[in-house]
Amino acid sequence: MAAQITMNTPMRYARMLGVGAYRPDRVIPNSEIVDAIDSSDEWIQSRSGVKQRYRARPDESVVDMSEVASRDALAMAGLDASQIDAVIVATVTHMYQTPGAAPLLAARLGLTCAAFDVSAACAGYAYAVSVANDMVRAGTADHVLVVGMEKLLDITDLTDRGSAFIFGDGGGAAIIGPSDVPGIGPTVWGSDGTKSELITQAPSWTDFGANRDLPWPTLRMEGPAVFRWAVYEMAKVCQQALDATGITADELDVFIPHQANIRIIDSMVKQLKLPESVYVARDIVETANTSAGSIPLATERLLRERPDLHGTLALQMGFGAGLVYAAQVVVLP
Amino acid sequence: MAYTDDEILAGLAEIINEETGLETDAVQLDKTFTDDLDIDSLSMMTIAVTAEEKFGVKIPDEEVKNLVTVNDAVTYIKNAQS
């Protein structure tokens, strides 16, 4: 008979212990981008809610930005970096096929723990939170550092009327650790690869490598079709996440959808019939759409501006290129 | 039961009023959604989805962008019913 495998600690609960953010120094108001797309501040705001976005310096990397947000999250959690035993970075703008951003970030923090990236676009942070929750619950790790960070303007065509105004740079981090009571609800997640063309990079790196006359690869998006999918399909997923957690919209305190577009956010709120008492994150107005960075950025802002929301119940929902999505209810740190 | 052209027009006018605040009288067959009624592509999607529910038809993404005038929408919905 084979020897018995020794298991980690028995199943336990997990929760978010702290969040942190990084917003680059340089602010770009709509007035600085309108000429290239023959548009206006008014049009951009009515179309997306965006008033400005942050832009990272050319010499600043996703790893540099992640380090700042991670130290911020560690401070809120009251933990030393040495207490982290897994690092997950959700990003699509760490511009190396390999190595991943997470091992580099871990090294910056003086760590040699497990470290890997998640590629799930705008749902990346919610995916990573789900994985971290499972890791802590199963005893695979005690404290997981989750980062959602993007330098999206490096892959944005600033002359494309359909997308130039929507994206920005930045992101945030969260620490997931053990808890005596449930702090992260079941994740409702999925994908629909048949709609992959709705948000995609063009041209591919392979085509660009073979033909340098092609334009630098940037994001392309079918805005109206994405809007329809996000509002009508993702609102159902939000409801499923509430149902899976056993709470009603009336019992929810905060809604933190991916900051894709204010029109999507407002329409989702309407579809979900969220009561006025639910605080809805609208960080997109000042930060634009930062893909995997948007939920932690919005979370950090709302806890800074509304300290009374610490410890309350938030529904967070990521959705984007893939198409992929993930939603879960969390207790805010 | 199939909706008549007049019923479809009246229903669309109500949906457009709900989405944009535009008076129902302004929604006439010869009006274009974009230039005459100032309805952008995101509002157009909301109107299409609401019309799907109201009239029990399917209006795929790629068809929505072909609906230039109110008459285009009425005709599409009428044909999609059968």
PDB file of C-alpha atoms in Angstrom, chain A residues 70-291:
ATOM      1  CA  SER A  70       1.494  46.136  -3.351  1.00  0.00           C
ATOM      2  CA  ARG A  71       3.292  48.059  -0.617  1.00  0.00           C
ATOM      3  CA  ASP A  72       0.165  50.194  -0.224  1.00  0.00           C
ATOM      4  CA  ALA A  73      -1.993  47.066   0.195  1.00  0.00           C
ATOM      5  CA  LEU A  74       0.489  45.524   2.656  1.00  0.00           C
ATOM      6  CA  ALA A  75       0.315  48.708   4.742  1.00  0.00           C
ATOM      7  CA  MET A  76      -3.488  48.535   4.964  1.00  0.00           C
ATOM      8  CA  ALA A  77      -3.303  44.849   5.842  1.00  0.00           C
ATOM      9  CA  GLY A  78      -0.704  45.556   8.512  1.00  0.00           C
ATOM     10  CA  LEU A  79       1.561  42.866   7.076  1.00  0.00           C
ATOM     11  CA  ASP A  80       5.234  42.694   6.204  1.00  0.00           C
ATOM     12  CA  ALA A  81       6.081  41.593   2.665  1.00  0.00           C
ATOM     13  CA  SER A  82       7.828  38.541   4.147  1.00  0.00           C
ATOM     14  CA  GLN A  83       4.410  37.208   5.216  1.00  0.00           C
ATOM     15  CA  ILE A  84       3.264  36.846   1.586  1.00  0.00           C
ATOM     16  CA  ASP A  85       3.587  33.322   0.281  1.00  0.00           C
ATOM     17  CA  ALA A  86       2.065  33.642  -3.207  1.00  0.00           C
ATOM     18  CA  VAL A  87       1.954  36.479  -5.750  1.00  0.00           C
ATOM     19  CA  ILE A  88      -0.574  36.649  -8.614  1.00  0.00           C
ATOM     20  CA  VAL A  89      -0.446  39.466 -11.154  1.00  0.00           C
ATOM     21  CA  ALA A  90      -3.374  40.006 -13.525  1.00  0.00           C
ATOM     22  CA  THR A  91      -2.285  42.057 -16.529  1.00  0.00           C
ATOM     23  CA  VAL A  92      -2.229  42.156 -20.324  1.00  0.00           C
ATOM     24  CA  THR A  93       0.444  44.851 -20.537  1.00  0.00           C
ATOM     25  CA  HIS A  94       3.548  43.264 -19.029  1.00  0.00           C
ATOM     26  CA  MET A  95       5.236  43.354 -22.412  1.00  0.00           C
ATOM     27  CA  TYR A  96       7.241  40.163 -22.091  1.00  0.00           C
ATOM     28  CA  GLN A  97       5.987  36.786 -23.251  1.00  0.00           C
ATOM     29  CA  THR A  98       8.259  35.493 -20.511  1.00  0.00           C
ATOM     30  CA  PRO A  99       9.202  35.864 -17.692  1.00  0.00           C
ATOM     31  CA  GLY A 100       5.912  36.811 -16.060  1.00  0.00           C
ATOM     32  CA  ALA A 101       5.460  39.997 -14.025  1.00  0.00           C
ATOM     33  CA  ALA A 102       4.715  38.163 -10.767  1.00  0.00           C
ATOM     34  CA  PRO A 103       8.198  36.644 -10.172  1.00  0.00           C
ATOM     35  CA  LEU A 104       9.787  40.031 -10.877  1.00  0.00           C
ATOM     36  CA  LEU A 105       7.372  41.699  -8.450  1.00  0.00           C
ATOM     37  CA  ALA A 106       8.047  39.009  -5.834  1.00  0.00           C
ATOM     38  CA  ALA A 107      11.793  39.644  -6.126  1.00  0.00           C
ATOM     39  CA  ARG A 108      11.231  43.404  -5.660  1.00  0.00           C
ATOM     40  CA  LEU A 109       9.476  42.548  -2.404  1.00  0.00           C
ATOM     41  CA  GLY A 110      12.326  40.253  -1.342  1.00  0.00           C
ATOM     42  CA  LEU A 111      10.254  37.120  -1.897  1.00  0.00           C
ATOM     43  CA  THR A 112      10.975  33.738  -3.469  1.00  0.00           C
ATOM     44  CA  CYS A 113       7.422  32.397  -3.055  1.00  0.00           C
ATOM     45  CA  ALA A 114       5.071  31.049  -5.753  1.00  0.00           C
ATOM     46  CA  ALA A 115       4.460  33.748  -8.341  1.00  0.00           C
ATOM     47  CA  PHE A 116       2.489  33.671 -11.595  1.00  0.00           C
ATOM     48  CA  ASP A 117       0.480  35.866 -13.947  1.00  0.00           C
ATOM     49  CA  VAL A 118      -3.178  35.574 -14.905  1.00  0.00           C
ATOM     50  CA  SER A 119      -4.289  36.550 -18.417  1.00  0.00           C
ATOM     51  CA  ALA A 120      -7.990  37.319 -18.172  1.00  0.00           C
ATOM     52  CA  ALA A 121      -8.043  40.927 -19.392  1.00  0.00           C
ATOM     53  CA  CYS A 122     -10.533  43.141 -17.557  1.00  0.00           C
ATOM     54  CA  ALA A 123     -11.723  40.154 -15.491  1.00  0.00           C
ATOM     55  CA  GLY A 124      -8.145  39.326 -14.440  1.00  0.00           C
ATOM     56  CA  TYR A 125      -8.347  40.798 -10.950  1.00  0.00           C
ATOM     57  CA  ALA A 126     -11.641  39.033 -10.126  1.00  0.00           C
ATOM     58  CA  TYR A 127     -10.185  35.791 -11.506  1.00  0.00           C
ATOM     59  CA  ALA A 128      -7.072  36.198  -9.366  1.00  0.00           C
ATOM     60  CA  VAL A 129      -9.118  36.950  -6.248  1.00  0.00           C
ATOM     61  CA  SER A 130     -11.042  33.725  -6.850  1.00  0.00           C
ATOM     62  CA  VAL A 131      -7.834  31.702  -7.216  1.00  0.00           C
ATOM     63  CA  ALA A 132      -6.300  33.358  -4.138  1.00  0.00           C
ATOM     64  CA  ASN A 133      -9.453  32.640  -2.124  1.00  0.00           C
ATOM     65  CA  ASP A 134      -9.217  28.957  -3.040  1.00  0.00           C
ATOM     66  CA  MET A 135      -5.483  28.871  -2.228  1.00  0.00           C
ATOM     67  CA  VAL A 136      -5.997  30.325   1.236  1.00  0.00           C
ATOM     68  CA  ARG A 137      -9.019  28.148   1.906  1.00  0.00           C
ATOM     69  CA  ALA A 138      -7.181  25.000   0.903  1.00  0.00           C
ATOM     70  CA  GLY A 139      -4.068  25.932   2.853  1.00  0.00           C
ATOM     71  CA  THR A 140      -1.891  26.234  -0.269  1.00  0.00           C
ATOM     72  CA  ALA A 141      -0.936  29.714   0.946  1.00  0.00           C
ATOM     73  CA  ASP A 142      -1.574  31.851   4.013  1.00  0.00           C
ATOM     74  CA  HIS A 143      -1.336  35.302   2.458  1.00  0.00           C
ATOM     75  CA  VAL A 144      -1.693  35.899  -1.261  1.00  0.00           C
ATOM     76  CA  LEU A 145      -0.790  39.184  -2.932  1.00  0.00           C
ATOM     77  CA  VAL A 146      -3.161  39.808  -5.864  1.00  0.00           C
ATOM     78  CA  VAL A 147      -2.373  42.601  -8.314  1.00  0.00           C
ATOM     79  CA  GLY A 148      -4.383  44.003 -11.241  1.00  0.00           C
ATOM     80  CA  MET A 149      -2.166  46.445 -13.123  1.00  0.00           C
ATOM     81  CA  GLU A 150      -2.114  47.849 -16.641  1.00  0.00           C
ATOM     82  CA  LYS A 151      -0.198  50.229 -18.856  1.00  0.00           C
ATOM     83  CA  LEU A 152      -2.967  50.181 -21.448  1.00  0.00           C
ATOM     84  CA  LEU A 153      -2.030  53.377 -23.253  1.00  0.00           C
ATOM     85  CA  ASP A 154       1.020  51.511 -24.609  1.00  0.00           C
ATOM     86  CA  ILE A 155      -1.382  49.332 -26.625  1.00  0.00           C
ATOM     87  CA  THR A 156      -4.010  51.992 -27.381  1.00  0.00           C
ATOM     88  CA  ASP A 157      -4.328  53.616 -30.815  1.00  0.00           C
ATOM     89  CA  LEU A 158      -4.715  57.266 -29.839  1.00  0.00           C
ATOM     90  CA  THR A 159      -6.163  58.017 -33.287  1.00  0.00           C
ATOM     91  CA  ASP A 160      -8.950  55.402 -33.038  1.00  0.00           C
ATOM     92  CA  ARG A 161     -12.269  57.145 -32.321  1.00  0.00           C
ATOM     93  CA  GLY A 162     -13.724  53.928 -30.906  1.00  0.00           C
ATOM     94  CA  SER A 163     -11.176  53.343 -28.152  1.00  0.00           C
ATOM     95  CA  ALA A 164      -8.640  56.179 -27.748  1.00  0.00           C
ATOM     96  CA  PHE A 165     -10.667  58.009 -25.107  1.00  0.00           C
ATOM     97  CA  ILE A 166     -11.617  55.041 -22.974  1.00  0.00           C
ATOM     98  CA  PHE A 167      -8.338  53.598 -21.674  1.00  0.00           C
ATOM     99  CA  GLY A 168      -5.856  54.648 -19.000  1.00  0.00           C
ATOM    100  CA  ASP A 169      -2.873  53.405 -16.973  1.00  0.00           C
ATOM    101  CA  GLY A 170      -2.844  52.245 -13.355  1.00  0.00           C
ATOM    102  CA  GLY A 171      -4.051  49.518 -11.082  1.00  0.00           C
ATOM    103  CA  GLY A 172      -4.142  48.148  -7.592  1.00  0.00           C
ATOM    104  CA  ALA A 173      -3.434  45.269  -5.269  1.00  0.00           C
ATOM    105  CA  ALA A 174      -5.161  43.264  -2.569  1.00  0.00           C
ATOM    106  CA  ILE A 175      -3.961  40.927   0.155  1.00  0.00           C
ATOM    107  CA  ILE A 176      -6.069  37.788   0.658  1.00  0.00           C
ATOM    108  CA  GLY A 177      -5.572  35.943   3.934  1.00  0.00           C
ATOM    109  CA  PRO A 178      -7.240  33.538   6.373  1.00  0.00           C
ATOM    110  CA  SER A 179     -10.417  34.440   8.217  1.00  0.00           C
ATOM    111  CA  ASP A 180     -12.639  32.947  10.912  1.00  0.00           C
ATOM    112  CA  VAL A 181     -15.761  33.870   8.941  1.00  0.00           C
ATOM    113  CA  PRO A 182     -16.450  33.838   5.176  1.00  0.00           C
ATOM    114  CA  GLY A 183     -15.053  36.995   3.562  1.00  0.00           C
ATOM    115  CA  ILE A 184     -15.152  36.041  -0.120  1.00  0.00           C
ATOM    116  CA  GLY A 185     -18.271  34.480  -1.595  1.00  0.00           C
ATOM    117  CA  PRO A 186     -18.493  31.896  -4.372  1.00  0.00           C
ATOM    118  CA  THR A 187     -17.196  33.159  -7.717  1.00  0.00           C
ATOM    119  CA  VAL A 188     -19.515  32.968 -10.723  1.00  0.00           C
ATOM    120  CA  TRP A 189     -17.266  32.968 -13.750  1.00  0.00           C
ATOM    121  CA  GLY A 190     -17.061  31.844 -17.346  1.00  0.00           C
ATOM    122  CA  SER A 191     -16.039  32.631 -20.898  1.00  0.00           C
ATOM    123  CA  ASP A 192     -17.368  32.896 -24.449  1.00  0.00           C
ATOM    124  CA  GLY A 193     -14.520  32.512 -26.912  1.00  0.00           C
ATOM    125  CA  THR A 194     -16.946  32.635 -29.849  1.00  0.00           C
ATOM    126  CA  LYS A 195     -17.117  36.409 -29.234  1.00  0.00           C
ATOM    127  CA  SER A 196     -13.339  36.879 -29.014  1.00  0.00           C
ATOM    128  CA  GLU A 197     -13.315  39.311 -31.930  1.00  0.00           C
ATOM    129  CA  LEU A 198     -15.348  41.896 -29.980  1.00  0.00           C
ATOM    130  CA  ILE A 199     -12.255  42.989 -28.016  1.00  0.00           C
ATOM    131  CA  THR A 200      -8.909  41.972 -29.422  1.00  0.00           C
ATOM    132  CA  GLN A 201      -5.370  42.996 -30.259  1.00  0.00           C
ATOM    133  CA  ALA A 202      -4.592  43.736 -33.896  1.00  0.00           C
ATOM    134  CA  PRO A 203      -2.330  42.879 -35.580  1.00  0.00           C
ATOM    135  CA  SER A 204      -0.998  39.784 -33.788  1.00  0.00           C
ATOM    136  CA  TRP A 205       2.632  39.840 -32.614  1.00  0.00           C
ATOM    137  CA  THR A 206       3.387  37.152 -35.208  1.00  0.00           C
ATOM    138  CA  ASP A 207       2.030  39.248 -38.073  1.00  0.00           C
ATOM    139  CA  PHE A 208       3.746  42.353 -36.743  1.00  0.00           C
ATOM    140  CA  GLY A 209       7.042  40.454 -36.449  1.00  0.00           C
ATOM    141  CA  ALA A 210       6.770  39.228 -40.015  1.00  0.00           C
ATOM    142  CA  ASN A 211       5.790  42.603 -41.463  1.00  0.00           C
ATOM    143  CA  ARG A 212       7.128  45.696 -39.735  1.00  0.00           C
ATOM    144  CA  ASP A 213       5.110  47.905 -42.083  1.00  0.00           C
ATOM    145  CA  LEU A 214       2.031  46.924 -40.090  1.00  0.00           C
ATOM    146  CA  PRO A 215       0.912  49.306 -37.327  1.00  0.00           C
ATOM    147  CA  TRP A 216       2.041  48.649 -33.742  1.00  0.00           C
ATOM    148  CA  PRO A 217      -0.445  46.174 -32.155  1.00  0.00           C
ATOM    149  CA  THR A 218      -3.262  47.923 -30.302  1.00  0.00           C
ATOM    150  CA  LEU A 219      -6.642  47.083 -28.789  1.00  0.00           C
ATOM    151  CA  ARG A 220      -9.696  46.988 -31.062  1.00  0.00           C
ATOM    152  CA  MET A 221     -13.184  46.972 -29.648  1.00  0.00           C
ATOM    153  CA  GLU A 222     -16.712  46.670 -31.029  1.00  0.00           C
ATOM    154  CA  GLY A 223     -18.145  49.143 -28.531  1.00  0.00           C
ATOM    155  CA  PRO A 224     -21.908  48.726 -29.059  1.00  0.00           C
ATOM    156  CA  ALA A 225     -21.736  44.901 -29.122  1.00  0.00           C
ATOM    157  CA  VAL A 226     -19.592  44.876 -25.966  1.00  0.00           C
ATOM    158  CA  PHE A 227     -22.077  47.264 -24.355  1.00  0.00           C
ATOM    159  CA  ARG A 228     -24.956  44.910 -25.087  1.00  0.00           C
ATOM    160  CA  TRP A 229     -23.088  41.852 -23.758  1.00  0.00           C
ATOM    161  CA  ALA A 230     -21.888  43.677 -20.664  1.00  0.00           C
ATOM    162  CA  VAL A 231     -25.210  45.187 -19.692  1.00  0.00           C
ATOM    163  CA  TYR A 232     -27.572  42.339 -20.415  1.00  0.00           C
ATOM    164  CA  GLU A 233     -25.456  39.206 -19.924  1.00  0.00           C
ATOM    165  CA  MET A 234     -23.211  40.461 -17.123  1.00  0.00           C
ATOM    166  CA  ALA A 235     -26.122  41.797 -15.067  1.00  0.00           C
ATOM    167  CA  LYS A 236     -27.395  38.189 -14.996  1.00  0.00           C
ATOM    168  CA  VAL A 237     -23.971  37.006 -13.784  1.00  0.00           C
ATOM    169  CA  CYS A 238     -24.032  39.657 -11.046  1.00  0.00           C
ATOM    170  CA  GLN A 239     -27.414  38.368  -9.926  1.00  0.00           C
ATOM    171  CA  GLN A 240     -26.087  34.787  -9.947  1.00  0.00           C
ATOM    172  CA  ALA A 241     -23.171  35.867  -7.728  1.00  0.00           C
ATOM    173  CA  LEU A 242     -25.612  37.456  -5.268  1.00  0.00           C
ATOM    174  CA  ASP A 243     -27.774  34.321  -5.316  1.00  0.00           C
ATOM    175  CA  ALA A 244     -24.751  32.040  -4.830  1.00  0.00           C
ATOM    176  CA  THR A 245     -23.761  34.118  -1.810  1.00  0.00           C
ATOM    177  CA  GLY A 246     -27.278  34.014  -0.391  1.00  0.00           C
ATOM    178  CA  ILE A 247     -27.791  37.756  -0.231  1.00  0.00           C
ATOM    179  CA  THR A 248     -30.286  40.076  -1.898  1.00  0.00           C
ATOM    180  CA  ALA A 249     -29.621  43.404  -3.611  1.00  0.00           C
ATOM    181  CA  ASP A 250     -31.120  45.096  -0.528  1.00  0.00           C
ATOM    182  CA  GLU A 251     -28.445  43.530   1.658  1.00  0.00           C
ATOM    183  CA  LEU A 252     -25.584  44.668  -0.576  1.00  0.00           C
ATOM    184  CA  ASP A 253     -23.625  47.771   0.473  1.00  0.00           C
ATOM    185  CA  VAL A 254     -21.337  48.403  -2.500  1.00  0.00           C
ATOM    186  CA  PHE A 255     -21.230  47.550  -6.219  1.00  0.00           C
ATOM    187  CA  ILE A 256     -17.809  47.632  -7.877  1.00  0.00           C
ATOM    188  CA  PRO A 257     -18.186  46.672 -11.534  1.00  0.00           C
ATOM    189  CA  HIS A 258     -15.201  46.777 -13.866  1.00  0.00           C
ATOM    190  CA  GLN A 259     -14.915  50.444 -14.831  1.00  0.00           C
ATOM    191  CA  ALA A 260     -15.516  49.860 -18.530  1.00  0.00           C
ATOM    192  CA  ASN A 261     -17.826  52.753 -19.329  1.00  0.00           C
ATOM    193  CA  ILE A 262     -20.185  54.823 -17.151  1.00  0.00           C
ATOM    194  CA  ARG A 263     -23.050  53.968 -19.517  1.00  0.00           C
ATOM    195  CA  ILE A 264     -22.451  50.248 -18.914  1.00  0.00           C
ATOM    196  CA  ILE A 265     -22.238  50.818 -15.150  1.00  0.00           C
ATOM    197  CA  ASP A 266     -25.471  52.857 -15.047  1.00  0.00           C
ATOM    198  CA  SER A 267     -27.327  50.360 -17.240  1.00  0.00           C
ATOM    199  CA  MET A 268     -26.133  47.410 -15.120  1.00  0.00           C
ATOM    200  CA  VAL A 269     -27.374  49.160 -11.982  1.00  0.00           C
ATOM    201  CA  LYS A 270     -30.760  49.613 -13.680  1.00  0.00           C
ATOM    202  CA  GLN A 271     -30.893  45.981 -14.842  1.00  0.00           C
ATOM    203  CA  LEU A 272     -29.964  44.723 -11.373  1.00  0.00           C
ATOM    204  CA  LYS A 273     -32.550  47.041  -9.772  1.00  0.00           C
ATOM    205  CA  LEU A 274     -30.006  48.005  -7.126  1.00  0.00           C
ATOM    206  CA  PRO A 275     -31.566  50.145  -4.397  1.00  0.00           C
ATOM    207  CA  GLU A 276     -30.331  53.720  -3.876  1.00  0.00           C
ATOM    208  CA  SER A 277     -28.632  52.566  -0.673  1.00  0.00           C
ATOM    209  CA  VAL A 278     -25.995  50.629  -2.652  1.00  0.00           C
ATOM    210  CA  TYR A 279     -22.844  52.687  -3.220  1.00  0.00           C
ATOM    211  CA  VAL A 280     -21.806  52.314  -6.858  1.00  0.00           C
ATOM    212  CA  ALA A 281     -18.120  52.791  -7.763  1.00  0.00           C
ATOM    213  CA  ARG A 282     -17.634  55.306 -10.582  1.00  0.00           C
ATOM    214  CA  ASP A 283     -13.856  55.729 -10.530  1.00  0.00           C
ATOM    215  CA  ILE A 284     -13.920  55.646 -14.344  1.00  0.00           C
ATOM    216  CA  VAL A 285     -14.712  59.381 -14.406  1.00  0.00           C
ATOM    217  CA  GLU A 286     -11.225  60.271 -13.182  1.00  0.00           C
ATOM    218  CA  THR A 287      -9.235  57.129 -13.979  1.00  0.00           C
ATOM    219  CA  ALA A 288     -10.789  55.821 -17.238  1.00  0.00           C
ATOM    220  CA  ASN A 289     -10.817  52.086 -18.022  1.00  0.00           C
ATOM    221  CA  THR A 290      -7.687  50.380 -16.692  1.00  0.00           C
ATOM    222  CA  SER A 291      -8.719  46.785 -17.487  1.00  0.00           C
TER     223      SER A 291
END
